[in-house]
PDB file of C-alpha atoms and ligand atoms in Angstrom:
ATOM      1  CA  MET A 511     -11.104   3.758 -36.763  1.00 95.00           C
ATOM      2  CA  LEU A 512      -9.722   0.402 -35.208  1.00 98.00           C
ATOM      3  CA  ASN A 513     -10.349  -1.220 -32.043  1.00 98.00           C
ATOM      4  CA  ILE A 514      -8.682  -4.867 -31.744  1.00 98.00           C
ATOM      5  CA  VAL A 515      -8.724  -7.289 -28.819  1.00 98.00           C
ATOM      6  CA  LEU A 516      -6.002  -9.382 -28.260  1.00 98.00           C
ATOM      7  CA  PHE A 517      -6.526 -12.194 -26.736  1.00 98.00           C
ATOM      8  CA  GLY A 518      -4.431 -15.436 -25.526  1.00 98.00           C
ATOM      9  CA  ALA A 519      -3.386 -17.327 -22.614  1.00 98.00           C
ATOM     10  CA  PRO A 520      -0.543 -15.697 -20.206  1.00 96.00           C
ATOM     11  CA  GLY A 521       2.712 -16.055 -22.111  1.00 95.00           C
ATOM     12  CA  ALA A 522       0.729 -16.618 -25.490  1.00 98.00           C
ATOM     13  CA  GLY A 523       3.095 -13.590 -26.750  1.00 97.00           C
ATOM     14  CA  LYS A 524       0.450 -10.705 -26.371  1.00 97.00           C
ATOM     15  CA  GLY A 525       3.023  -8.533 -25.507  1.00 95.00           C
ATOM     16  CA  THR A 526       5.467  -9.003 -28.128  1.00 96.00           C
ATOM     17  CA  GLN A 527       3.243  -9.058 -30.785  1.00 98.00           C
ATOM     18  CA  SER A 528       0.766  -5.912 -28.909  1.00 98.00           C
ATOM     19  CA  ASP A 529       3.945  -3.844 -29.897  1.00 97.00           C
ATOM     20  CA  PHE A 530       4.106  -4.898 -33.358  1.00 97.00           C
ATOM     21  CA  ILE A 531       0.539  -3.720 -34.268  1.00 98.00           C
ATOM     22  CA  VAL A 532       0.172  -0.722 -32.532  1.00 98.00           C
ATOM     23  CA  GLU A 533       3.532   0.746 -34.149  1.00 98.00           C
ATOM     24  CA  LYS A 534       2.242  -0.157 -37.621  1.00 98.00           C
ATOM     25  CA  TYR A 535      -1.677   1.109 -37.165  1.00 98.00           C
ATOM     26  CA  LYS A 536      -0.446   3.658 -34.527  1.00 98.00           C
ATOM     27  CA  LEU A 537      -2.950   2.723 -32.100  1.00 98.00           C
ATOM     28  CA  ASN A 538      -3.779   3.356 -28.280  1.00 98.00           C
ATOM     29  CA  HIS A 539      -1.538  -0.140 -26.478  1.00 98.00           C
ATOM     30  CA  ILE A 540      -4.231  -0.735 -23.656  1.00 98.00           C
ATOM     31  CA  SER A 541      -2.958  -3.508 -21.297  1.00 98.00           C
ATOM     32  CA  THR A 542      -5.010  -3.689 -18.087  1.00 98.00           C
ATOM     33  CA  GLY A 543      -1.621  -5.493 -17.096  1.00 97.00           C
ATOM     34  CA  ASP A 544       0.703  -2.495 -17.267  1.00 96.00           C
ATOM     35  CA  LEU A 545      -1.709  -0.341 -15.986  1.00 97.00           C
ATOM     36  CA  LEU A 546      -2.585  -2.131 -12.847  1.00 98.00           C
ATOM     37  CA  ARG A 547       0.974  -2.595 -12.304  1.00 97.00           C
ATOM     38  CA  LYS A 548       1.924   0.689 -12.867  1.00 97.00           C
ATOM     39  CA  GLU A 549      -0.294   1.728  -9.792  1.00 98.00           C
ATOM     40  CA  ILE A 550       1.247  -1.061  -7.787  1.00 98.00           C
ATOM     41  CA  ALA A 551       4.741   0.909  -8.731  1.00 97.00           C
ATOM     42  CA  ASP A 552       2.842   4.540  -7.862  1.00 98.00           C
ATOM     43  CA  GLN A 553       1.978   2.911  -4.516  1.00 98.00           C
ATOM     44  CA  THR A 554      -1.376   4.272  -5.048  1.00 98.00           C
ATOM     45  CA  GLU A 555      -4.683   3.344  -2.619  1.00 98.00           C
ATOM     46  CA  LEU A 556      -5.153   1.195  -5.459  1.00 98.00           C
ATOM     47  CA  GLY A 557      -1.992  -0.649  -6.117  1.00 98.00           C
ATOM     48  CA  LYS A 558      -2.035  -1.258  -2.478  1.00 98.00           C
ATOM     49  CA  ARG A 559      -5.552  -3.177  -2.600  1.00 97.00           C
ATOM     50  CA  ILE A 560      -4.286  -5.288  -5.708  1.00 98.00           C
ATOM     51  CA  LYS A 561      -0.843  -6.501  -5.066  1.00 98.00           C
ATOM     52  CA  SER A 562      -1.369  -9.519  -3.050  1.00 97.00           C
ATOM     53  CA  ILE A 563      -4.248 -10.229  -5.199  1.00 98.00           C
ATOM     54  CA  MET A 564      -1.780 -10.088  -8.951  1.00 97.00           C
ATOM     55  CA  ASP A 565       0.798 -11.842  -6.833  1.00 96.00           C
ATOM     56  CA  SER A 566      -1.250 -15.125  -6.347  1.00 96.00           C
ATOM     57  CA  GLY A 567      -1.609 -14.811  -9.973  1.00 96.00           C
ATOM     58  CA  ASN A 568      -5.792 -14.009  -9.254  1.00 97.00           C
ATOM     59  CA  LEU A 569      -8.033 -11.480 -11.344  1.00 98.00           C
ATOM     60  CA  VAL A 570      -8.774  -8.386  -9.807  1.00 98.00           C
ATOM     61  CA  SER A 571     -12.760  -7.487  -9.456  1.00 98.00           C
ATOM     62  CA  ASP A 572     -14.190  -6.208 -12.454  1.00 98.00           C
ATOM     63  CA  ASP A 573     -14.819  -2.939 -11.169  1.00 98.00           C
ATOM     64  CA  ILE A 574     -11.288  -1.660 -11.161  1.00 98.00           C
ATOM     65  CA  VAL A 575     -10.510  -2.834 -14.780  1.00 98.00           C
ATOM     66  CA  VAL A 576     -13.568  -1.962 -15.880  1.00 98.00           C
ATOM     67  CA  GLU A 577     -12.942   1.837 -14.912  1.00 97.00           C
ATOM     68  CA  MET A 578      -9.703   1.411 -16.290  1.00 97.00           C
ATOM     69  CA  ILE A 579     -11.050   0.869 -19.596  1.00 98.00           C
ATOM     70  CA  ASP A 580     -13.884   3.212 -19.384  1.00 97.00           C
ATOM     71  CA  LYS A 581     -11.660   5.938 -19.210  1.00 97.00           C
ATOM     72  CA  ALA A 582      -9.163   4.630 -21.695  1.00 97.00           C
ATOM     73  CA  ILE A 583     -12.242   4.593 -24.601  1.00 97.00           C
ATOM     74  CA  ALA A 584     -13.202   8.037 -23.746  1.00 97.00           C
ATOM     75  CA  ASN A 585      -9.757   9.465 -23.921  1.00 97.00           C
ATOM     76  CA  ASP A 586      -8.627   7.754 -27.277  1.00 98.00           C
ATOM     77  CA  THR A 587      -8.741   9.665 -30.702  1.00 97.00           C
ATOM     78  CA  GLN A 588      -6.372   6.953 -32.517  1.00 97.00           C
ATOM     79  CA  GLY A 589      -8.208   3.948 -32.280  1.00 98.00           C
ATOM     80  CA  MET A 590      -7.427   1.003 -29.639  1.00 98.00           C
ATOM     81  CA  LEU A 591      -5.821  -2.439 -28.887  1.00 98.00           C
ATOM     82  CA  PHE A 592      -6.890  -4.010 -26.202  1.00 98.00           C
ATOM     83  CA  ASP A 593      -4.237  -6.471 -24.280  1.00 98.00           C
ATOM     84  CA  GLY A 594      -5.268  -8.299 -21.482  1.00 98.00           C
ATOM     85  CA  PHE A 595      -8.874  -7.328 -21.659  1.00 98.00           C
ATOM     86  CA  PRO A 596     -11.787  -8.573 -21.547  1.00 98.00           C
ATOM     87  CA  ARG A 597     -10.145 -11.730 -19.110  1.00 98.00           C
ATOM     88  CA  ASN A 598     -14.006 -13.543 -18.468  1.00 98.00           C
ATOM     89  CA  VAL A 599     -17.289 -13.340 -20.035  1.00 98.00           C
ATOM     90  CA  ALA A 600     -18.892 -10.736 -18.014  1.00 98.00           C
ATOM     91  CA  GLN A 601     -15.865  -7.790 -18.798  1.00 98.00           C
ATOM     92  CA  ALA A 602     -16.316  -9.009 -22.379  1.00 98.00           C
ATOM     93  CA  GLU A 603     -19.959  -7.984 -22.268  1.00 98.00           C
ATOM     94  CA  THR A 604     -18.962  -4.718 -20.550  1.00 98.00           C
ATOM     95  CA  LEU A 605     -16.813  -3.661 -23.329  1.00 98.00           C
ATOM     96  CA  ASP A 606     -19.550  -4.193 -25.351  1.00 98.00           C
ATOM     97  CA  ARG A 607     -21.505  -1.845 -23.892  1.00 98.00           C
ATOM     98  CA  LEU A 608     -18.703   0.932 -23.350  1.00 97.00           C
ATOM     99  CA  LEU A 609     -17.700   0.167 -27.138  1.00 97.00           C
ATOM    100  CA  GLU A 610     -21.534   0.722 -28.018  1.00 97.00           C
ATOM    101  CA  LYS A 611     -21.430   4.009 -25.749  1.00 95.00           C
ATOM    102  CA  HIS A 612     -18.433   5.823 -27.134  1.00 94.00           C
ATOM    103  CA  GLY A 613     -19.870   4.941 -30.729  1.00 96.00           C
ATOM    104  CA  ARG A 614     -17.303   2.194 -31.970  1.00 96.00           C
ATOM    105  CA  LYS A 615     -17.541  -1.219 -32.850  1.00 96.00           C
ATOM    106  CA  LEU A 616     -14.982  -3.997 -32.075  1.00 97.00           C
ATOM    107  CA  THR A 617     -12.980  -4.410 -35.771  1.00 97.00           C
ATOM    108  CA  CYS A 618     -12.491  -8.357 -34.757  1.00 96.00           C
ATOM    109  CA  MET A 619     -10.753 -10.231 -31.469  1.00 98.00           C
ATOM    110  CA  ILE A 620      -7.505 -12.286 -32.092  1.00 98.00           C
ATOM    111  CA  SER A 621      -7.025 -15.075 -29.947  1.00 98.00           C
ATOM    112  CA  LEU A 622      -3.214 -16.481 -30.510  1.00 98.00           C
ATOM    113  CA  ASP A 623      -3.018 -20.104 -29.711  1.00 98.00           C
ATOM    114  CA  VAL A 624       0.176 -21.945 -28.158  1.00 98.00           C
ATOM    115  CA  PRO A 625       0.081 -25.218 -26.519  1.00 97.00           C
ATOM    116  CA  LYS A 626      -0.109 -25.187 -22.728  1.00 95.00           C
ATOM    117  CA  GLU A 627       3.711 -27.130 -22.276  1.00 95.00           C
ATOM    118  CA  GLU A 628       4.703 -24.093 -24.956  1.00 96.00           C
ATOM    119  CA  LEU A 629       3.378 -21.380 -22.260  1.00 96.00           C
ATOM    120  CA  ILE A 630       4.474 -22.449 -19.134  1.00 93.00           C
ATOM    121  CA  ARG A 631       8.361 -22.665 -20.944  1.00 94.00           C
ATOM    122  CA  ARG A 632       8.426 -19.163 -22.234  1.00 94.00           C
ATOM    123  CA  MET A 633       6.894 -17.533 -18.726  1.00 93.00           C
ATOM    124  CA  LEU A 634       9.652 -19.624 -16.790  1.00 93.00           C
ATOM    125  CA  GLU A 635      12.159 -18.261 -19.580  1.00 93.00           C
ATOM    126  CA  ARG A 636      10.699 -14.854 -19.176  1.00 91.00           C
ATOM    127  CA  ALA A 637      10.836 -14.950 -15.109  1.00 91.00           C
ATOM    128  CA  LYS A 638      14.639 -15.245 -15.317  1.00 91.00           C
ATOM    129  CA  VAL A 639      14.648 -11.427 -17.080  1.00 93.00           C
ATOM    130  CA  SER A 640      11.134 -10.235 -16.273  1.00 89.00           C
ATOM    131  CA  GLY A 641      11.191  -8.892 -13.037  1.00 89.00           C
ATOM    132  CA  ARG A 642       7.856  -9.564 -12.587  1.00 87.00           C
ATOM    133  CA  SER A 643       6.773 -10.797  -9.184  1.00 90.00           C
ATOM    134  CA  ASP A 644       3.807 -13.147 -10.614  1.00 92.00           C
ATOM    135  CA  ASP A 645       6.184 -14.571 -12.854  1.00 90.00           C
ATOM    136  CA  ASN A 646       7.271 -17.421 -10.450  1.00 91.00           C
ATOM    137  CA  GLU A 647       6.573 -21.409 -11.020  1.00 91.00           C
ATOM    138  CA  GLU A 648       3.613 -21.538  -8.036  1.00 93.00           C
ATOM    139  CA  THR A 649       1.724 -18.034  -9.680  1.00 95.00           C
ATOM    140  CA  ILE A 650       2.502 -19.505 -13.289  1.00 95.00           C
ATOM    141  CA  LYS A 651       0.039 -22.230 -12.230  1.00 94.00           C
ATOM    142  CA  ASN A 652      -2.488 -20.163 -10.450  1.00 96.00           C
ATOM    143  CA  ARG A 653      -2.412 -18.057 -14.163  1.00 96.00           C
ATOM    144  CA  LEU A 654      -3.168 -20.582 -15.931  1.00 97.00           C
ATOM    145  CA  LYS A 655      -5.997 -22.094 -13.848  1.00 97.00           C
ATOM    146  CA  GLU A 656      -7.708 -18.499 -13.507  1.00 97.00           C
ATOM    147  CA  TYR A 657      -7.473 -18.589 -17.895  1.00 98.00           C
ATOM    148  CA  GLU A 658      -8.854 -22.192 -18.383  1.00 98.00           C
ATOM    149  CA  ALA A 659     -11.797 -21.548 -15.511  1.00 98.00           C
ATOM    150  CA  LYS A 660     -12.461 -17.904 -16.626  1.00 98.00           C
ATOM    151  CA  THR A 661     -10.912 -16.435 -19.488  1.00 98.00           C
ATOM    152  CA  LEU A 662     -11.379 -19.371 -21.872  1.00 98.00           C
ATOM    153  CA  PRO A 663     -15.344 -18.977 -22.101  1.00 98.00           C
ATOM    154  CA  VAL A 664     -14.242 -15.735 -23.761  1.00 98.00           C
ATOM    155  CA  ALA A 665     -13.461 -16.769 -27.326  1.00 98.00           C
ATOM    156  CA  SER A 666     -16.482 -18.983 -27.136  1.00 98.00           C
ATOM    157  CA  TYR A 667     -18.417 -15.367 -26.655  1.00 98.00           C
ATOM    158  CA  TYR A 668     -16.919 -13.594 -29.800  1.00 98.00           C
ATOM    159  CA  GLU A 669     -16.838 -17.052 -31.586  1.00 97.00           C
ATOM    160  CA  LYS A 670     -20.832 -16.995 -31.578  1.00 97.00           C
ATOM    161  CA  LYS A 671     -20.512 -13.367 -32.764  1.00 95.00           C
ATOM    162  CA  GLY A 672     -18.574 -14.923 -35.726  1.00 94.00           C
ATOM    163  CA  GLN A 673     -15.906 -11.776 -34.311  1.00 96.00           C
ATOM    164  CA  LEU A 674     -13.360 -14.577 -32.927  1.00 97.00           C
ATOM    165  CA  CYS A 675      -9.946 -14.629 -35.671  1.00 98.00           C
ATOM    166  CA  LYS A 676      -7.617 -17.623 -34.434  1.00 98.00           C
ATOM    167  CA  VAL A 677      -3.894 -17.405 -34.728  1.00 98.00           C
ATOM    168  CA  ASN A 678      -1.282 -20.135 -34.509  1.00 98.00           C
ATOM    169  CA  GLY A 679       0.871 -18.211 -31.743  1.00 98.00           C
ATOM    170  CA  PHE A 680       3.511 -21.050 -32.013  1.00 98.00           C
ATOM    171  CA  GLY A 681       6.650 -20.399 -34.148  1.00 96.00           C
ATOM    172  CA  ASP A 682       8.706 -17.409 -35.927  1.00 98.00           C
ATOM    173  CA  ILE A 683       7.114 -13.974 -34.334  1.00 98.00           C
ATOM    174  CA  LYS A 684       7.564 -12.492 -37.374  1.00 98.00           C
ATOM    175  CA  ASP A 685       5.584 -15.283 -39.433  1.00 98.00           C
ATOM    176  CA  ILE A 686       3.244 -14.422 -36.172  1.00 98.00           C
ATOM    177  CA  SER A 687       2.517 -10.733 -36.738  1.00 98.00           C
ATOM    178  CA  SER A 688       1.834 -11.152 -40.297  1.00 98.00           C
ATOM    179  CA  THR A 689      -0.349 -13.630 -40.247  1.00 98.00           C
ATOM    180  CA  ILE A 690      -1.973 -10.945 -37.420  1.00 98.00           C
ATOM    181  CA  ILE A 691      -1.517  -8.200 -39.927  1.00 98.00           C
ATOM    182  CA  ALA A 692      -3.952 -10.313 -42.547  1.00 98.00           C
ATOM    183  CA  GLU A 693      -6.739 -11.007 -40.329  1.00 97.00           C
ATOM    184  CA  ILE A 694      -6.804  -7.425 -39.585  1.00 98.00           C
ATOM    185  CA  GLU A 695      -6.971  -6.236 -42.585  1.00 98.00           C
ATOM    186  CA  LYS A 696      -9.597  -8.358 -43.576  1.00 96.00           C
ATOM    187  CA  HIS A 697     -11.780  -7.341 -40.973  1.00 95.00           C
ATOM    188  CA  LYS A 698     -10.732  -3.705 -41.249  1.00 92.00           C
TER     189      LYS A 698
HETATM  190  P1  AMP B1708      -1.296  -9.315 -17.557  1.00 71.87           P
HETATM  191  O1  AMP B1708       0.253  -8.657 -17.597  1.00 71.87           O
HETATM  192  O2  AMP B1708      -2.339  -9.310 -18.848  1.00 71.87           O
HETATM  193  O3  AMP B1708      -0.505 -10.946 -17.666  1.00 71.87           O
HETATM  194  O4  AMP B1708      -2.000  -9.885 -16.314  1.00 71.87           O
HETATM  195  C1  AMP B1708      -1.676  -9.305 -14.975  1.00 71.87           C
HETATM  196  C2  AMP B1708      -2.252  -9.373 -13.592  1.00 71.87           C
HETATM  197  O5  AMP B1708      -3.266  -8.839 -13.609  1.00 71.87           O
HETATM  198  C3  AMP B1708      -3.497 -10.931 -13.898  1.00 71.87           C
HETATM  199  O6  AMP B1708      -2.643 -12.338 -13.034  1.00 71.87           O
HETATM  200  C4  AMP B1708      -4.141 -10.067 -13.040  1.00 71.87           C
HETATM  201  O7  AMP B1708      -3.867 -10.348 -11.677  1.00 71.87           O
HETATM  202  C5  AMP B1708      -4.228  -8.805 -13.559  1.00 71.87           C
HETATM  203  N1  AMP B1708      -5.321  -8.345 -14.814  1.00 71.87           N
HETATM  204  C6  AMP B1708      -4.781  -8.166 -15.812  1.00 71.87           C
HETATM  205  N2  AMP B1708      -5.648  -7.755 -16.904  1.00 71.87           N
HETATM  206  C7  AMP B1708      -7.038  -8.508 -16.078  1.00 71.87           C
HETATM  207  C8  AMP B1708      -8.496  -7.989 -16.005  1.00 71.87           C
HETATM  208  N3  AMP B1708      -8.750  -7.626 -17.415  1.00 71.87           N
HETATM  209  N4  AMP B1708      -9.228  -8.203 -15.444  1.00 71.87           N
HETATM  210  C9  AMP B1708      -8.469  -8.979 -14.244  1.00 71.87           C
HETATM  211  N5  AMP B1708      -7.069  -8.913 -13.590  1.00 71.87           N
HETATM  212  C10 AMP B1708      -6.556  -8.484 -14.429  1.00 71.87           C
END
């Protein structure tokens, strides 16, 4: 069973490439960002607590996302693509523990590498149509700051374990998808 982490900065194309990967391998798409946005849209107690944190571009607390991931793994029967998780080294360590608890192994961690100027350009472009309250210039800057401070070290965590697969995420979308597929095929 495939258990893949798709990693990258905000604007790296994780959402676009996730759609393609989950369709090809019939995986469960676990996007913590989507799950959290649903809590806000449904106006749950949790949604009310996290709205201002997400609107500012900060990360929500680990406990919240870890509980979501634990449940998602427990309910999964077809394999999973994690998108937007893990976002810091503590979450990466927890994912290892959760996968082990559920008798699974990580297939690979695909890191989509895109230059910073391109990330900003894409996010500003997306802001025009996404309707996401965190797609505005100020929040984008903070999301990138959070990424560099907390999320980027996750790449080194997987590199040390020999599980990091770097993919150039700047170029033709279909070419990027093909490179991702080639990496998955190598590791599955
Ligand atoms: P995304 O849709 O992945 O860009 O995530 C949007 C926002 O959701 C982030 O800026 C965070 O506030 C929150 N978020 C998503 N995933 C996580 C995570 N794994 N840990 C903490 N916060 C998260």
